Amino acid sequence: MKMKRIAAILLTAGMAMNLVACGSGSSNDAPATSGNDAGTEAAGSGDEEAADEGSDNLLGSESATVRLKVGTTTAPDGHYVLGLVEMQKALEEYSGGEMTLDIYPNNALGGESDMMDAVSMGTQDMVLSSTGPIPSFSSATSNWSTLDLPYLFENEEQAYAVFDSEVGQALLDEFEGTGIKAVGFWENGFRELTNNSKAIATPEDLSGMKIRTMENAVHMATYTALGATPTAMAWGEIFSALQQGTVDGQENPLAIILTAKVYEVQQHVSMIDLFYSPCVLMISEDVYNGFTDEQREAFDKAAEDGKTAERRISQDIKNSAREAMEAEGVTFTDVDKDVWVEAVQSVYSDTSLGIDEELLGKIREITGN
Ligand code: EAX
């Protein structure tokens, strides 16, 4: 069974399909579409053992007839995928075994921006993506750039309070009519800086370094304000870029740095907490609208459970990540955050970034920052 499932993942990886809510049997006989990202190997664990362990339960129950194919860029033992596994179990339970998720980690269905396009066109059912590509996805979602502002949130509780409020719901609703239904805010986490040459404690230490950012204008502007040279690229390209020296460093939450094994090629981690990065569960509007009332109810409930579980898993991984990486010889640098906060203030007044002042005001009302 295990080998069969792994083989199924390998065979269908890069061949996304549109599994609409109709009984189409197991995913092995599914049609295929969007391309495999060149970075699949590199940006994943690349570690057969981890992939092996993680792949065991990534395809849902064979007997489920409504199979939703969901892609992520993250590793099988990372928080996104483990959260989706919880949602998969809940969906099978709530639908009486009729519905399930087939989970494709490690860029198997492409980068985040590609997967969002595929979901909006209905050639892929679902994606769990960071907010990186959202502001440039559609004019309807351009104000999401506001969420990418540096030091917008001081802790996870503030972020959850905003994302689980009416403000968060209104942001999700902005997707209406784009082909994507945005279901909920899950967690990526506070983004930390890594590089392989020195301990970075201040923006001055970062001066002139080439840093990979997500494909996001606010993130790029922030690194420019910090004195670095930002290079935007999809996650799937990151390992070859680090190896070839196209970039000197990158930034991601500890849970990703650990589970994608970024620490194996980046010796130094600076705890700058620059951005709180949520991720968003998205489903094709056509698929969602095609559900029966019962299916929709099961899906919504399972998605809510998945979110709660994923946030908990994210915190668990984060809380043990530093120690695990220090044991591997990685150097951690704690920074004076006030200096970093001060250095990025110009981003808030950069009118080219499409920051939505009204939204920013509502967020600040909730966080109290
Ligand atoms: O969504 O691109 C990134 O740095 C993201 O944090 C990662 O793909 C997980």
Coordinates of C-alpha atoms in Angstrom, one line a residue, residues 77-331:
D77 CA 6.5 16.7 7.6
G78 CA 5.9 20.5 7.7
H79 CA 3.0 22.3 9.3
Y80 CA 1.0 22.9 6.1
V81 CA 0.9 19.3 5.1
L82 CA 0.4 17.9 8.7
G83 CA -2.5 20.4 9.0
L84 CA -4.0 19.2 5.7
V85 CA -3.7 15.7 6.9
E86 CA -5.9 16.6 9.9
M87 CA -8.4 18.2 7.5
Q88 CA -8.3 15.1 5.4
K89 CA -9.3 12.9 8.3
A90 CA -12.0 15.3 9.4
L91 CA -13.4 15.6 5.9
E92 CA -13.6 11.8 5.6
E93 CA -15.3 11.6 8.9
Y94 CA -17.8 14.5 8.4
S95 CA -18.8 13.3 4.9
G96 CA -19.2 9.7 6.0
G97 CA -16.3 8.6 3.9
E98 CA -17.5 10.2 0.7
M99 CA -15.0 13.1 0.5
T100 CA -11.3 13.3 0.9
L101 CA -8.1 15.4 0.2
D102 CA -5.2 14.1 -1.9
I103 CA -2.3 16.2 -0.7
Y104 CA 0.7 17.1 -3.0
P105 CA 3.6 18.6 -1.1
N106 CA 7.0 20.0 -2.2
N107 CA 5.9 22.0 -5.3
A108 CA 4.7 18.8 -7.0
L109 CA 1.9 20.8 -8.6
G110 CA 4.0 24.0 -9.1
G111 CA 4.9 27.2 -7.3
E112 CA 2.3 29.1 -5.3
S113 CA 1.5 31.7 -7.9
D114 CA 1.1 28.9 -10.6
M115 CA -1.1 26.9 -8.3
M116 CA -3.3 29.9 -7.5
D117 CA -3.7 30.4 -11.3
A118 CA -4.6 26.8 -11.7
V119 CA -7.1 26.8 -8.9
S120 CA -8.7 30.0 -10.4
M121 CA -9.0 28.3 -13.7
G122 CA -10.4 25.2 -12.2
T123 CA -7.5 22.9 -13.4
Q124 CA -6.5 22.3 -9.8
D125 CA -8.9 21.9 -6.9
M126 CA -7.2 23.5 -3.9
V127 CA -4.0 25.1 -2.7
L128 CA -2.6 26.1 0.7
S129 CA -0.4 29.1 -0.1
S130 CA 1.4 31.9 1.7
T131 CA 0.1 35.4 1.0
G132 CA 3.2 36.2 -1.1
P133 CA 1.5 36.1 -4.5
I134 CA -2.0 37.3 -3.4
P135 CA -1.6 41.1 -4.0
S136 CA -0.5 40.6 -7.6
F137 CA -3.1 37.9 -8.3
S138 CA -6.0 40.2 -9.0
S139 CA -7.0 43.8 -8.6
A140 CA -9.7 42.5 -6.3
T141 CA -7.0 41.3 -3.8
S142 CA -4.4 44.0 -4.3
N143 CA -5.1 45.5 -0.9
W144 CA -3.8 42.2 0.7
S145 CA -0.4 43.9 0.4
T146 CA -1.4 45.6 3.7
L147 CA -1.0 42.2 5.4
D148 CA 2.6 41.9 4.2
L149 CA 3.7 45.1 6.1
P150 CA 6.7 44.5 8.4
Y151 CA 6.0 44.3 12.1
L152 CA 2.3 44.6 11.6
F153 CA 1.7 42.0 14.3
E154 CA 3.6 41.5 17.6
N155 CA 2.6 38.0 18.2
E156 CA 0.4 35.2 16.8
E157 CA -2.6 36.0 19.0
Q158 CA -2.9 39.4 17.4
A159 CA -2.7 37.9 14.0
Y160 CA -5.4 35.3 14.8
A161 CA -7.6 38.0 16.3
V162 CA -7.5 39.9 13.0
F163 CA -7.8 37.0 10.7
D164 CA -10.6 35.3 12.5
S165 CA -12.6 38.6 12.7
E166 CA -14.9 40.3 10.3
V167 CA -11.9 42.0 8.9
G168 CA -10.4 38.7 8.0
Q169 CA -13.6 37.4 6.5
A170 CA -14.0 40.6 4.4
L171 CA -10.5 39.9 3.0
L172 CA -11.4 36.3 2.1
D173 CA -14.6 37.6 0.5
E174 CA -12.6 39.8 -1.8
F175 CA -11.8 36.7 -3.8
E176 CA -15.4 36.4 -4.9
G177 CA -15.6 36.2 -8.7
T178 CA -11.9 35.5 -9.2
G179 CA -12.4 31.8 -9.6
I180 CA -11.0 31.1 -6.2
K181 CA -12.9 30.8 -2.9
A182 CA -10.6 31.7 0.0
V183 CA -11.6 29.5 2.9
G184 CA -9.5 30.6 5.8
F185 CA -6.3 31.9 7.3
W186 CA -3.9 29.1 8.4
E187 CA -0.4 29.8 9.6
N188 CA 3.0 30.0 8.1
G189 CA 4.6 32.0 10.9
F190 CA 7.0 34.8 11.8
R191 CA 9.7 35.1 9.2
E192 CA 13.3 34.9 10.2
L193 CA 16.4 35.7 8.2
T194 CA 19.1 33.1 7.2
N195 CA 22.4 33.4 5.4
N196 CA 25.6 31.4 5.2
S197 CA 28.3 33.9 5.8
K198 CA 27.9 35.7 9.1
A199 CA 25.8 36.4 12.2
I200 CA 23.5 39.3 11.3
A201 CA 22.3 41.4 14.3
T202 CA 21.5 44.8 12.7
P203 CA 20.3 46.1 9.3
E204 CA 23.9 47.4 8.8
D205 CA 25.1 43.8 8.9
L206 CA 22.7 43.0 6.1
S207 CA 23.9 45.9 4.0
G208 CA 24.4 44.9 0.3
M209 CA 23.5 41.3 0.8
K210 CA 21.3 39.6 -1.8
I211 CA 18.2 38.2 -0.1
R212 CA 15.5 36.0 -1.7
T213 CA 12.1 37.3 -0.9
M214 CA 8.7 36.0 -1.9
E215 CA 7.2 37.4 -5.1
N216 CA 5.8 40.3 -3.2
A217 CA 6.3 44.0 -3.6
V218 CA 6.0 44.9 0.1
H219 CA 8.5 42.3 1.1
M220 CA 11.0 43.5 -1.6
A221 CA 10.5 47.2 -0.5
T222 CA 11.1 46.1 3.1
Y223 CA 14.5 44.5 2.3
T224 CA 15.4 47.5 0.2
A225 CA 14.7 49.7 3.2
L226 CA 16.9 47.5 5.3
G227 CA 19.8 48.1 2.9
A228 CA 19.7 44.6 1.3
T229 CA 19.3 43.8 -2.4
P230 CA 16.0 41.7 -2.7
T231 CA 15.5 39.1 -5.3
A232 CA 12.0 37.8 -5.7
M233 CA 11.6 34.1 -6.7
A234 CA 9.3 31.2 -6.2
W235 CA 10.2 28.9 -3.3
G236 CA 11.0 26.1 -5.7
E237 CA 14.0 27.9 -7.0
I238 CA 15.5 28.7 -3.7
F239 CA 18.0 25.9 -3.2
S240 CA 19.7 26.2 -6.5
A241 CA 19.8 30.0 -6.1
L242 CA 21.5 29.6 -2.7
Q243 CA 23.9 27.0 -4.1
Q244 CA 24.8 29.1 -7.1
G245 CA 25.2 32.2 -5.1
T246 CA 22.4 34.1 -6.9
V247 CA 21.3 35.0 -3.4
D248 CA 23.2 35.1 -0.1
G249 CA 20.2 34.4 2.1
Q250 CA 16.5 34.0 2.4
E251 CA 13.8 34.4 5.0
N252 CA 11.1 32.0 6.2
P253 CA 9.5 30.9 9.4
L254 CA 11.6 28.5 11.6
A255 CA 9.1 25.7 10.8
I256 CA 10.0 25.9 7.1
I257 CA 13.7 26.5 7.7
L258 CA 13.7 23.2 9.7
T259 CA 11.4 21.0 7.8
A260 CA 12.6 22.0 4.3
K261 CA 16.1 21.6 5.6
V262 CA 17.2 25.1 4.7
Y263 CA 19.5 25.0 7.7
E264 CA 21.7 22.4 5.9
V265 CA 22.8 25.2 3.5
Q266 CA 22.4 28.2 5.7
Q267 CA 24.5 28.4 8.8
H268 CA 23.1 31.5 10.4
V269 CA 19.6 32.4 11.5
S270 CA 18.7 35.9 12.8
M271 CA 15.5 36.1 14.8
I272 CA 14.1 39.3 13.3
D273 CA 10.4 38.3 13.2
L274 CA 10.1 40.7 10.3
F275 CA 6.7 39.6 8.9
Y276 CA 3.9 37.5 10.3
S277 CA 3.1 35.2 7.4
P278 CA -0.3 33.6 7.2
C279 CA -1.2 31.1 4.6
V280 CA -4.6 30.8 3.0
L281 CA -6.6 27.7 2.1
M282 CA -8.2 28.2 -1.3
I283 CA -10.5 26.1 -3.4
S284 CA -11.8 26.5 -6.9
E285 CA -15.1 28.4 -6.8
D286 CA -16.6 26.0 -9.4
V287 CA -15.7 23.0 -7.2
Y288 CA -17.0 24.7 -4.1
N289 CA -20.2 25.8 -5.7
G290 CA -20.7 22.3 -7.1
F291 CA -20.9 20.8 -3.6
T292 CA -24.3 19.7 -2.3
D293 CA -25.3 21.4 1.0
E294 CA -24.2 18.4 2.9
Q295 CA -20.8 18.3 1.2
R296 CA -20.3 22.0 1.8
E297 CA -21.1 21.6 5.4
A298 CA -18.6 18.8 5.8
F299 CA -16.0 20.7 3.9
D300 CA -16.4 23.9 5.9
K301 CA -16.3 22.1 9.2
A302 CA -13.2 20.1 8.2
A303 CA -11.5 23.2 6.9
E304 CA -12.1 24.9 10.3
D305 CA -10.7 21.9 12.2
G306 CA -7.7 21.8 9.8
K307 CA -7.0 25.4 10.5
T308 CA -7.0 24.9 14.3
A309 CA -4.9 21.8 14.1
E310 CA -2.4 23.4 11.6
R311 CA -1.9 26.5 13.9
R312 CA -1.2 24.2 16.8
I313 CA 1.2 22.0 14.8
S314 CA 2.9 25.2 13.5
Q315 CA 3.5 26.3 17.1
D316 CA 4.8 22.9 18.1
I317 CA 7.3 22.8 15.3
K318 CA 8.4 26.4 15.9
N319 CA 8.9 25.8 19.6
S320 CA 11.3 22.9 19.1
A321 CA 12.9 24.1 15.9
R322 CA 15.6 26.3 17.3
E323 CA 16.9 23.7 19.6
A324 CA 16.8 21.1 16.9
M325 CA 18.8 23.3 14.5
E326 CA 21.3 24.4 17.2
A327 CA 22.0 20.8 17.8
E328 CA 23.0 20.6 14.1
G329 CA 25.4 23.5 14.6
V330 CA 23.3 26.3 13.3
T331 CA 24.0 29.7 14.9

